[in-house]
mmCIF file of C-alpha atoms in Angstrom:
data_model
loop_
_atom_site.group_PDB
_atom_site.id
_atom_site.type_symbol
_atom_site.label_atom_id
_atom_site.label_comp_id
_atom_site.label_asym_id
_atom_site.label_seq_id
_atom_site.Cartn_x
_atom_site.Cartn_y
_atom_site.Cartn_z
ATOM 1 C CA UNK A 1 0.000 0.000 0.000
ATOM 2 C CA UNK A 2 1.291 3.756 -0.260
ATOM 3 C CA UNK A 3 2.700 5.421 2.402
ATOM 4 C CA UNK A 4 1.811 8.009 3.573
ATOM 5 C CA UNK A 5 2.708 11.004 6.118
ATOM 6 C CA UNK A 6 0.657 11.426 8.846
ATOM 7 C CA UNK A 7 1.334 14.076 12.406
ATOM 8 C CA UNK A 8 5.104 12.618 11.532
ATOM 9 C CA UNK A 9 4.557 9.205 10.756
ATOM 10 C CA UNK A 10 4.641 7.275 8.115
ATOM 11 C CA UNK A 11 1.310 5.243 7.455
ATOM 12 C CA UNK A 12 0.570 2.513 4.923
ATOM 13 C CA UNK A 13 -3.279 3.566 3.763
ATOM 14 C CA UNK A 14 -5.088 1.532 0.879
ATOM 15 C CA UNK A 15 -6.142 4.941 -0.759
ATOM 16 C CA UNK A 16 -8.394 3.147 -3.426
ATOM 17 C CA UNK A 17 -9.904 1.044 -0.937
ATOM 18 C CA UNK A 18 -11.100 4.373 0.388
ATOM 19 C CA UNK A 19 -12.269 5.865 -2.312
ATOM 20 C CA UNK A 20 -13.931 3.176 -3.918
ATOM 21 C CA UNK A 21 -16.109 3.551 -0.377
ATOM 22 C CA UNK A 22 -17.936 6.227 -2.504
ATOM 23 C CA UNK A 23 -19.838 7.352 -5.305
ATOM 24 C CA UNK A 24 -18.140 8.145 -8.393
ATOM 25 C CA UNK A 25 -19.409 10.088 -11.630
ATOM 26 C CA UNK A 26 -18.172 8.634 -14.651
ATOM 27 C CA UNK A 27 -14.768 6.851 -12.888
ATOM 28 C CA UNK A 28 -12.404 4.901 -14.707
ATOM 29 C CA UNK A 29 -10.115 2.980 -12.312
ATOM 30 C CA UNK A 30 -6.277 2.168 -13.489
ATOM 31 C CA UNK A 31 -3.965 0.617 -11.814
ATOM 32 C CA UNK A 32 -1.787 3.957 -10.103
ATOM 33 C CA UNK A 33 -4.979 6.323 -10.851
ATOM 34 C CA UNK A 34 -8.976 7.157 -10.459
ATOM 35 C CA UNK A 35 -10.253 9.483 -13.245
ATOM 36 C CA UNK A 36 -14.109 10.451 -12.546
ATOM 37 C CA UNK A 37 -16.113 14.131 -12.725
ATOM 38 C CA UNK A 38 -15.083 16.495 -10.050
ATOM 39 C CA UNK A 39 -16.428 15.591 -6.490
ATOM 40 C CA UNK A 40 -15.929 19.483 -5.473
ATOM 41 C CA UNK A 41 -18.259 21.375 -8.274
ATOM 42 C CA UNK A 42 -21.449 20.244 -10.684
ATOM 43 C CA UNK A 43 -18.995 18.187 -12.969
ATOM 44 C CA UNK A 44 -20.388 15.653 -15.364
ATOM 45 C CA UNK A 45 -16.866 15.062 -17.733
ATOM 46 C CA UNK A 46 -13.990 13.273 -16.050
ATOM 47 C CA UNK A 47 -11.944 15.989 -15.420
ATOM 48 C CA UNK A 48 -10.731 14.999 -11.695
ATOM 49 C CA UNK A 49 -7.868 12.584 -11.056
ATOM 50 C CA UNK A 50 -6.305 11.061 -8.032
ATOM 51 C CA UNK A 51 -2.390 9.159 -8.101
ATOM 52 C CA UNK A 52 -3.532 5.767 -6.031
ATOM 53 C CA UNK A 53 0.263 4.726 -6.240
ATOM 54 C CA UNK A 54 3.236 6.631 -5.896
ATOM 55 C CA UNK A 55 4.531 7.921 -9.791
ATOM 56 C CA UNK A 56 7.342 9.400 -11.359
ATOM 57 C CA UNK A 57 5.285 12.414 -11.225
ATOM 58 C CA UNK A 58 3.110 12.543 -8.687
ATOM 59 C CA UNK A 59 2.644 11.010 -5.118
ATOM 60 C CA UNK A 60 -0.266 8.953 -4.169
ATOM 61 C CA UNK A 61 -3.320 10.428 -2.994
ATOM 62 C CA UNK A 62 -2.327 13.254 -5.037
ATOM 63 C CA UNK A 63 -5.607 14.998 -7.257
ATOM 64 C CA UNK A 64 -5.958 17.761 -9.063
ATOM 65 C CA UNK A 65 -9.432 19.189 -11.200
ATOM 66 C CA UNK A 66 -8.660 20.796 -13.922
ATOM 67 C CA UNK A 67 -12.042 22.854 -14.331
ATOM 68 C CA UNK A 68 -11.703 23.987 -10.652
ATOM 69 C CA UNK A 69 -13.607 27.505 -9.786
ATOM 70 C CA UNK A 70 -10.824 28.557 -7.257
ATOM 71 C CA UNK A 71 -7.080 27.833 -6.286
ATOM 72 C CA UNK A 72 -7.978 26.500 -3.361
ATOM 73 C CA UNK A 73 -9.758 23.209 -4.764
ATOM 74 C CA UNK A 74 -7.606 22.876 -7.720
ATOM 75 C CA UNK A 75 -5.341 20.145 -6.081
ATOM 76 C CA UNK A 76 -3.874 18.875 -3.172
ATOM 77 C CA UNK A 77 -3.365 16.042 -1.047
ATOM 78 C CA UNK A 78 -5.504 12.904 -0.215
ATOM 79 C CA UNK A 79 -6.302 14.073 3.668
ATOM 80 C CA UNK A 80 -8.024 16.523 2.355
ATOM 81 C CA UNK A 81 -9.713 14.876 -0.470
ATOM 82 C CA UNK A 82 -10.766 11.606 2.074
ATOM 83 C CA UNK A 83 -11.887 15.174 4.752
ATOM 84 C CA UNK A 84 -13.938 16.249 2.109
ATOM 85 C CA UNK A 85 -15.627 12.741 0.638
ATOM 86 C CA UNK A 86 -16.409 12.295 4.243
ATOM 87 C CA UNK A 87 -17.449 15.465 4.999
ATOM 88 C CA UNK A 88 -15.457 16.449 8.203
ATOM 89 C CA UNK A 89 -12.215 18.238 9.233
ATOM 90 C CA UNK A 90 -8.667 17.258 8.003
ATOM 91 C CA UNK A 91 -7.940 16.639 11.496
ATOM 92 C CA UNK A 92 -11.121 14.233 12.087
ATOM 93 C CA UNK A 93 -9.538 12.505 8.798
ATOM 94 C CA UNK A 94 -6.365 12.140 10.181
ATOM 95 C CA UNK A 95 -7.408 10.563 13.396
ATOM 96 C CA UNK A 96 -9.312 7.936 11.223
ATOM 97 C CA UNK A 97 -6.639 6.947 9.166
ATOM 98 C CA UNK A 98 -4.259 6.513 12.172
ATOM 99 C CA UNK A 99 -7.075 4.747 14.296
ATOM 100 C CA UNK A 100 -7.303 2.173 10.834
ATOM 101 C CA UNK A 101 -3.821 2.075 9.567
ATOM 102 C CA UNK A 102 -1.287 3.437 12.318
ATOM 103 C CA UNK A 103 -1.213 -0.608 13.801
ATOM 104 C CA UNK A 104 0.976 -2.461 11.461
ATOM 105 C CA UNK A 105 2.471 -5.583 11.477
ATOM 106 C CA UNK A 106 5.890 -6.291 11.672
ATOM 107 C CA UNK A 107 7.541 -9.435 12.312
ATOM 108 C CA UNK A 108 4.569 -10.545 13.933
ATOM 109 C CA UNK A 109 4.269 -7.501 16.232
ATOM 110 C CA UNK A 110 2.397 -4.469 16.713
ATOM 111 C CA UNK A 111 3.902 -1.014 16.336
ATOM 112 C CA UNK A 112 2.164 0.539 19.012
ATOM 113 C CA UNK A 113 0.993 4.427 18.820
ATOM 114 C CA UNK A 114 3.598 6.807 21.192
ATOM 115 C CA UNK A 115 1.371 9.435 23.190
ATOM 116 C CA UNK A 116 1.998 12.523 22.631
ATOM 117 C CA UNK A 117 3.126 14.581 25.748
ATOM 118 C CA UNK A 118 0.750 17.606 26.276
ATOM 119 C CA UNK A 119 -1.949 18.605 27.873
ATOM 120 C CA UNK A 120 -5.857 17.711 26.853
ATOM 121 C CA UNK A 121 -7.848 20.833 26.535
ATOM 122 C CA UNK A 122 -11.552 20.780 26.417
ATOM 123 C CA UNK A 123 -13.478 21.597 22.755
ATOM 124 C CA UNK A 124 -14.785 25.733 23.987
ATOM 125 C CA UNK A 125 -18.009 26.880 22.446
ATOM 126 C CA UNK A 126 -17.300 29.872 20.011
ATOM 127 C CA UNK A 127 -18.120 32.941 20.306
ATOM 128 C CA UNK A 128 -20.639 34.583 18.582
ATOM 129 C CA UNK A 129 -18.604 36.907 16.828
ATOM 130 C CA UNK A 130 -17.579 34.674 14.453
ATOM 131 C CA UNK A 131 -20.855 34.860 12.648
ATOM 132 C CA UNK A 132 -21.527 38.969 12.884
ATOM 133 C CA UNK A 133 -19.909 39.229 9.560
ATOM 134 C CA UNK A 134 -22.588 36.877 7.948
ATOM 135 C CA UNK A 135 -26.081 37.959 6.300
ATOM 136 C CA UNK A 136 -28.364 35.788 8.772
ATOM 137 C CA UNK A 137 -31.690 35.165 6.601
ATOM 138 C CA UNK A 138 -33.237 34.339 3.427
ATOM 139 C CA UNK A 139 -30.677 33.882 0.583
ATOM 140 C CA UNK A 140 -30.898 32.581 -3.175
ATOM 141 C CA UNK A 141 -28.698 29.903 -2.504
ATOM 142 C CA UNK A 142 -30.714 27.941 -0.460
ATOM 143 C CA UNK A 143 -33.971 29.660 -1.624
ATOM 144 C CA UNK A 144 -33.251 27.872 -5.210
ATOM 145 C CA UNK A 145 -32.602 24.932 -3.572
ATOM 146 C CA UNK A 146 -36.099 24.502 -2.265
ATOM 147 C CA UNK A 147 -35.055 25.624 1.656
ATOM 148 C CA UNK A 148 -38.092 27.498 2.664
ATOM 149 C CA UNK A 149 -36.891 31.397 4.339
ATOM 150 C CA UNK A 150 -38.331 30.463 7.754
ATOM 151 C CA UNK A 151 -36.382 27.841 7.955
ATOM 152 C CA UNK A 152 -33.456 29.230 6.873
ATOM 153 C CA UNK A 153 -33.923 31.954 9.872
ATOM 154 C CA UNK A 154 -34.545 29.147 11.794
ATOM 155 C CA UNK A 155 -31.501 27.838 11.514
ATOM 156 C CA UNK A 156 -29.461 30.879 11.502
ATOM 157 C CA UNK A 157 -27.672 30.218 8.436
ATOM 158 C CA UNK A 158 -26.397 33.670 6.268
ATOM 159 C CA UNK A 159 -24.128 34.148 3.552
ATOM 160 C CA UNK A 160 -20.557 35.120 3.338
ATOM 161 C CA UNK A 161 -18.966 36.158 0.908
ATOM 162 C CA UNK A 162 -19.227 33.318 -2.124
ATOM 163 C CA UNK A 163 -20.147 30.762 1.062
ATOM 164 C CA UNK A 164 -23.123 29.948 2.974
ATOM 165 C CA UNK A 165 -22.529 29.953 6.560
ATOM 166 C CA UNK A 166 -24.274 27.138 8.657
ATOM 167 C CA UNK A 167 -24.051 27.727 12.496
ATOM 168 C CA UNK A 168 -23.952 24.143 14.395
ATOM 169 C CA UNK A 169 -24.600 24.392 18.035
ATOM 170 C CA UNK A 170 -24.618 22.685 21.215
ATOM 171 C CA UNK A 171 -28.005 21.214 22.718
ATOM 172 C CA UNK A 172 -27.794 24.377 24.796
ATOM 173 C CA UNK A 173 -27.706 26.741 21.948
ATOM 174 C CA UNK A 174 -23.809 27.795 21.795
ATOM 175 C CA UNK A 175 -21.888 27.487 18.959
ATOM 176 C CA UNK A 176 -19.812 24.751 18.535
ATOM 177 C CA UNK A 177 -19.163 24.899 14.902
ATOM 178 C CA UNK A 178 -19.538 26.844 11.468
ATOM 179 C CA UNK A 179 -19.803 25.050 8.368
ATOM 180 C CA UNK A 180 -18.903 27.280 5.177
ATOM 181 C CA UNK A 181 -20.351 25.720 2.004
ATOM 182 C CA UNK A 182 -19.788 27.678 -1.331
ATOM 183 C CA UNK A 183 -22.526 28.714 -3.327
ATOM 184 C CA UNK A 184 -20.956 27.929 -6.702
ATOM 185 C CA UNK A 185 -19.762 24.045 -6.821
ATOM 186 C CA UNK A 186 -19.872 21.794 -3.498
ATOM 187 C CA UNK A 187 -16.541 22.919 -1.870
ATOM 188 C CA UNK A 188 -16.888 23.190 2.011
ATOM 189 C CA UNK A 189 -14.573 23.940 4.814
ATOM 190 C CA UNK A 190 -15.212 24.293 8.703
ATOM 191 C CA UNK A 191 -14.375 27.422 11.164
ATOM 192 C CA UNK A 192 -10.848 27.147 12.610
ATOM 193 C CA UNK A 193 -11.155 25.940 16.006
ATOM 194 C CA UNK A 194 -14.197 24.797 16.028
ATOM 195 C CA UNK A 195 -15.471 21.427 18.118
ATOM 196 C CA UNK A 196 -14.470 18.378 15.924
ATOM 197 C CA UNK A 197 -17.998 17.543 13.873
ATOM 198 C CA UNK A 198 -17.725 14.158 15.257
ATOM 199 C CA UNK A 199 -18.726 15.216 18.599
ATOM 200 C CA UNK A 200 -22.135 16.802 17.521
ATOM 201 C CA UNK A 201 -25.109 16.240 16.096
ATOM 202 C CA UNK A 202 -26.610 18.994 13.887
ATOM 203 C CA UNK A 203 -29.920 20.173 14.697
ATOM 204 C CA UNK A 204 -29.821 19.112 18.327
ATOM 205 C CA UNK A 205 -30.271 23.240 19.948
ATOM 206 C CA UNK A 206 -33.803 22.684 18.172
ATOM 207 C CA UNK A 207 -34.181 19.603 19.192
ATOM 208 C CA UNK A 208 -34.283 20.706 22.940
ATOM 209 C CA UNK A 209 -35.506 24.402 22.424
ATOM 210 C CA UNK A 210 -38.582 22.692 20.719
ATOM 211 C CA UNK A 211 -38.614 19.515 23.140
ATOM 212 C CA UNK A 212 -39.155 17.446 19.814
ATOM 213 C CA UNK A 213 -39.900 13.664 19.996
ATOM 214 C CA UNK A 214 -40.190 12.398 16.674
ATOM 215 C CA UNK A 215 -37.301 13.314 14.077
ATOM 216 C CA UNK A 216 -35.884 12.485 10.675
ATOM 217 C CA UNK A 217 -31.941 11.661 10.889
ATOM 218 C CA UNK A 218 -30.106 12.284 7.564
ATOM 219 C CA UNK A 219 -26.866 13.220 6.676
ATOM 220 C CA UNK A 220 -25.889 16.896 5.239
ATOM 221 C CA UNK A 221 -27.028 19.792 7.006
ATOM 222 C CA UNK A 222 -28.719 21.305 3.494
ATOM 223 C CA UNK A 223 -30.479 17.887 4.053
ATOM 224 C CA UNK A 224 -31.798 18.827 7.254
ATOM 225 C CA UNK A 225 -33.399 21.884 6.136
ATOM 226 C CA UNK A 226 -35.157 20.041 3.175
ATOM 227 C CA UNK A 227 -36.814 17.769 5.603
ATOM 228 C CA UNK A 228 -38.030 21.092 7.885
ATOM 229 C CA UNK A 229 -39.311 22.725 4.339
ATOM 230 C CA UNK A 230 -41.349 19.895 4.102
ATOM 231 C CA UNK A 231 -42.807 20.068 7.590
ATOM 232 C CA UNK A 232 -40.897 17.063 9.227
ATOM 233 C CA UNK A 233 -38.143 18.112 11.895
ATOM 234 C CA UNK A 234 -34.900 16.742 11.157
ATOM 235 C CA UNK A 235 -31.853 16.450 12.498
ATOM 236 C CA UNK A 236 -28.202 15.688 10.530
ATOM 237 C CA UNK A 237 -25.271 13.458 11.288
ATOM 238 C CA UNK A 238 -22.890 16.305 8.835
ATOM 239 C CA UNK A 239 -21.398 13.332 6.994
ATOM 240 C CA UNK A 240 -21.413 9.676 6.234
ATOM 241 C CA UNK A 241 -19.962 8.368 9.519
ATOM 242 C CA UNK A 242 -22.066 7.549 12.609
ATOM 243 C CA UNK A 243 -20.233 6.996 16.520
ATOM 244 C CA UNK A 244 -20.532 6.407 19.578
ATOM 245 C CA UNK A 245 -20.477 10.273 20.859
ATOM 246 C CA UNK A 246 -23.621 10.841 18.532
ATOM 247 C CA UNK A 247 -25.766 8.063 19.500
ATOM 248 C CA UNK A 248 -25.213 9.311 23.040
ATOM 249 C CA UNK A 249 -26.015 12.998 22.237
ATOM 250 C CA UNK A 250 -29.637 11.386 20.421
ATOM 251 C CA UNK A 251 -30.187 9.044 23.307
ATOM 252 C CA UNK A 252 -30.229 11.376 25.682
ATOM 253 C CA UNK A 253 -31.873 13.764 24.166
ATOM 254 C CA UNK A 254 -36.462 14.421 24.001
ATOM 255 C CA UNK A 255 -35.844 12.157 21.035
ATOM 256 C CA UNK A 256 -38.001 9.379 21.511
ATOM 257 C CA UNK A 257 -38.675 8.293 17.938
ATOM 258 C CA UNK A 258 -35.916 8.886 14.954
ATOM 259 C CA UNK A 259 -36.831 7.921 10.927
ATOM 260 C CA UNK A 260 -33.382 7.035 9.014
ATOM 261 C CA UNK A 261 -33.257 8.379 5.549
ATOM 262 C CA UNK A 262 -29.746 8.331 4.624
ATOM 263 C CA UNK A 263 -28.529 9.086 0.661
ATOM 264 C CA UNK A 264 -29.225 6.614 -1.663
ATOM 265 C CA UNK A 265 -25.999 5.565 -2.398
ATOM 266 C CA UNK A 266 -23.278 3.069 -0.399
ATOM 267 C CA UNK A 267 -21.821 5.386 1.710
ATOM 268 C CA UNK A 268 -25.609 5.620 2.609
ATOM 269 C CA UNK A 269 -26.188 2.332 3.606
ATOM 270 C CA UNK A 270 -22.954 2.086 5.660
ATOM 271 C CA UNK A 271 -24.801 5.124 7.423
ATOM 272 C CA UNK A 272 -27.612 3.698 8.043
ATOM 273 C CA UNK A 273 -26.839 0.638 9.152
ATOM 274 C CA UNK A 274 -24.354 1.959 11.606
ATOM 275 C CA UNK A 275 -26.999 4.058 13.222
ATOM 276 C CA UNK A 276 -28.970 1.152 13.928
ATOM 277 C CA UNK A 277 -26.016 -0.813 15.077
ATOM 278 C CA UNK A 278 -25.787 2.483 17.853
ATOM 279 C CA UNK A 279 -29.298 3.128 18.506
ATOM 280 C CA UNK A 280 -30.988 0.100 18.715
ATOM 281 C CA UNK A 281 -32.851 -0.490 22.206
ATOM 282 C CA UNK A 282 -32.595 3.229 22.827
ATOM 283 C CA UNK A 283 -35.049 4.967 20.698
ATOM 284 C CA UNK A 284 -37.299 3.360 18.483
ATOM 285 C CA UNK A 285 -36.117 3.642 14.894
ATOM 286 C CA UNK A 286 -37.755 3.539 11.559
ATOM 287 C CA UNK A 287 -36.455 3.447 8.214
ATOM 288 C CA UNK A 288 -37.084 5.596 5.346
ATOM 289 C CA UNK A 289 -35.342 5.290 1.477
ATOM 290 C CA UNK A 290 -34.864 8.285 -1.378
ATOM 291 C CA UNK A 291 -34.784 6.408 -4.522
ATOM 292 C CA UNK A 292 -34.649 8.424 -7.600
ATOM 293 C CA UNK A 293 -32.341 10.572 -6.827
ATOM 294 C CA UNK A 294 -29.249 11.301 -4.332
ATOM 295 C CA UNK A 295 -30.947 13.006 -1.412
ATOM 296 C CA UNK A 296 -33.404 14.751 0.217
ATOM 297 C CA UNK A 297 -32.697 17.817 -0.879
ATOM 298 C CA UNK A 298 -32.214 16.862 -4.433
ATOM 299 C CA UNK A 299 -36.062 15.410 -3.725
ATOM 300 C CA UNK A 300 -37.383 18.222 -2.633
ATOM 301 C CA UNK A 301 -35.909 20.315 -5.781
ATOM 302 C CA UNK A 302 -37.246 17.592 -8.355
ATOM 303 C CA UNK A 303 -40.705 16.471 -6.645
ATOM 304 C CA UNK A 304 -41.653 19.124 -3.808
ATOM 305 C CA UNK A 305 -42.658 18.849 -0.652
ATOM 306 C CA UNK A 306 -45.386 16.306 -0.769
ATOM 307 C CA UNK A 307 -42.598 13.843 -2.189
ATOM 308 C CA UNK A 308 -40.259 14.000 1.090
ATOM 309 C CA UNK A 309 -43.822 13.257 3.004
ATOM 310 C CA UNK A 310 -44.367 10.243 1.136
ATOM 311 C CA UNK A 311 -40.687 9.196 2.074
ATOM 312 C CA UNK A 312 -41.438 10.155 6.066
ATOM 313 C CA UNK A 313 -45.211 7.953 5.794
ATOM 314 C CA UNK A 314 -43.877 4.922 3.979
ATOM 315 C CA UNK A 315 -41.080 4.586 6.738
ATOM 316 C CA UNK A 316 -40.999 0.937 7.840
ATOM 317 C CA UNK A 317 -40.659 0.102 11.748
ATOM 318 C CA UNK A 318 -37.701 -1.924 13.121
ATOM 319 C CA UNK A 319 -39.473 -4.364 14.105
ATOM 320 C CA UNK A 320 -36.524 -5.111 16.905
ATOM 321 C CA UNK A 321 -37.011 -1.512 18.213
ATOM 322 C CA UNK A 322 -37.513 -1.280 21.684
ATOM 323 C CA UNK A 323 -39.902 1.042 23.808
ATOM 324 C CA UNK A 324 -38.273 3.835 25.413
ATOM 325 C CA UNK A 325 -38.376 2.291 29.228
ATOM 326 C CA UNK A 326 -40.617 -0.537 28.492
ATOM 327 C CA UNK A 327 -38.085 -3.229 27.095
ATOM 328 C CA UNK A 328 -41.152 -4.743 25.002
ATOM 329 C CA UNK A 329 -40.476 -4.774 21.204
ATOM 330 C CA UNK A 330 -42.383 -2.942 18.425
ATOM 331 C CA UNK A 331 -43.742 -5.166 16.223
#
């Protein structure tokens, strides 16, 4: 496998076993590179490449897009490529890798992980500063993409310059988070400093203001505020990876009743069957499927509201679902 470097260290990572975890337009696989459409921008040629071995003129993991709209997302390495296709911070990516890669074998050992010698410090809630440069309300961004403006206020998302700002908070209300998503291609970063994403749960200050019982879980935070345009509180797990931290944040939460419609695609399914794995026994669960296109959001811009309703009414029980304090099983 390639090697790569990772806080110092040098990690074997099966980069096209970690792309091929995702959705691809138009890919062509060789054997040292992946040529597809762009994942950062509305691409449907295959102008987007990533090295999966080390080359005479390139490193692996390396990718460039040659229609990029900015410098910034033109090329670069494959921690933040992997940050991107799994829609969390560079840092979040490079814990993963080391948590899957960093144990190698060698003669029959483990290479065990050296601490590193310094102090922990507690995740601090941002201030609120951060967002006073930001146009809170009704934009055309969102506004073309079905998001109704109430919502949108709701959620105390505003624009920024070329970049929609999306506020994610604490159940209490502070902000933990601000996720920047330009308006022109799919390109996204997060605030610097902000609480690692895999720590919250977006939606959740709503969750408690509103003392909700009965939610929709999904994944992207646009997602989210499809599902609320359509009447149907939701809440958003900001990527295709599901934990331990987040199942406690839901479980001890009003939630009492949470509807799982994931993207239809395989990082999807992982998704959703990891949230089930989590939550089982602790809230009753139902599942829900998007099949004609990608997501909700893309649902709600091709069919309307009345389409994600059908998707929320047709959700089918888990049968092995247990009553909140009751132990018995809904069948």
């Amino acid at each position: 496998m390639p090697t790569l470097i990772l806080n110092g260290r040098h990690v074997d990572v099966d980069i096209r076993y970690e792309l091929e975890q995702f959705e691809w337009t138009r890919p062509t696989w060789t054997e040292d590179r992946l040529l597809a459409a762009s994942p950062f921008r509305y691409d449907r040629t295959p102008s987007f490449y990533v090295y999966l071995e080390d080359t005479a003129s390139a490193k692996a993991g390396y990718w460039g897009d040659s229609g990029a709209y900015d410098a910034e997302f033109a090329r670069g390495g494959f921690v933040k490529l992997l940050a991107f296709l799994r829609a969390e911070t560079e840092d979040e990516t490079v814990d993963y890798l080391l948590e899957t890669y960093a144990p190698t074998a060698k003669d029959g050992r483990l290479t065990l992980r050296l601490p590193k010698l310094k102090a922990a410090t507690k995740p601090e809630p941002l201030p609120e500063s951060i967002l006073s440069n930001a146009c809170i309300g009704s934009n055309d961004y969102l506004t073309g993409r079905g998001i109704a403006a109430e919502v949108q206020r709701e959620a105390g998302v505003g624009l920024v310059g070329n970049a929609v700002a999306i506020p994610w908070r604490l159940p209490n209300g502070r902000l933990a988070n601000v996720k920047y998503r330009a308006t022109k291609g799919k390109a996204f970063w997060y605030v610097k400093g902000g609480m690692p994403i895999r720590y919250l749960v977006y939606g959740m200050d709503l969750v408690y203001a509103q003392r909700l019982k009965s939610v929709v879980i999904c994944e992207a935070e646009i997602d989210a505020m499809a599902w609320r345009s359509a009447g149907v509180p939701a809440i958003g797990t900001g990527g295709s990876t599901f934990n331990l931290q987040k199942a406690d944040i839901i479980a001890q939460s009003p939630i009492e009743y949470l509807t799982v419609v994931t993207d239809n695609d395989k990082a999807g399914e992982k998704l959703r069957r990891e949230i089930e794995r989590y939550l089982i026994g602790k809230v009753r669960l139902a599942h829900g499927y998007i099949t004609e296109v990608k997501d909700a959001d893309e649902l709600l811009i091709k069919r309307g509201t009345e389409a994600l309703r059908d998707v929320y009414d047709r959700a089918e029980v888990v049968k092995h679902s247990l009553r909140l304090g009751s132990g018995i099983p809904v069948l």
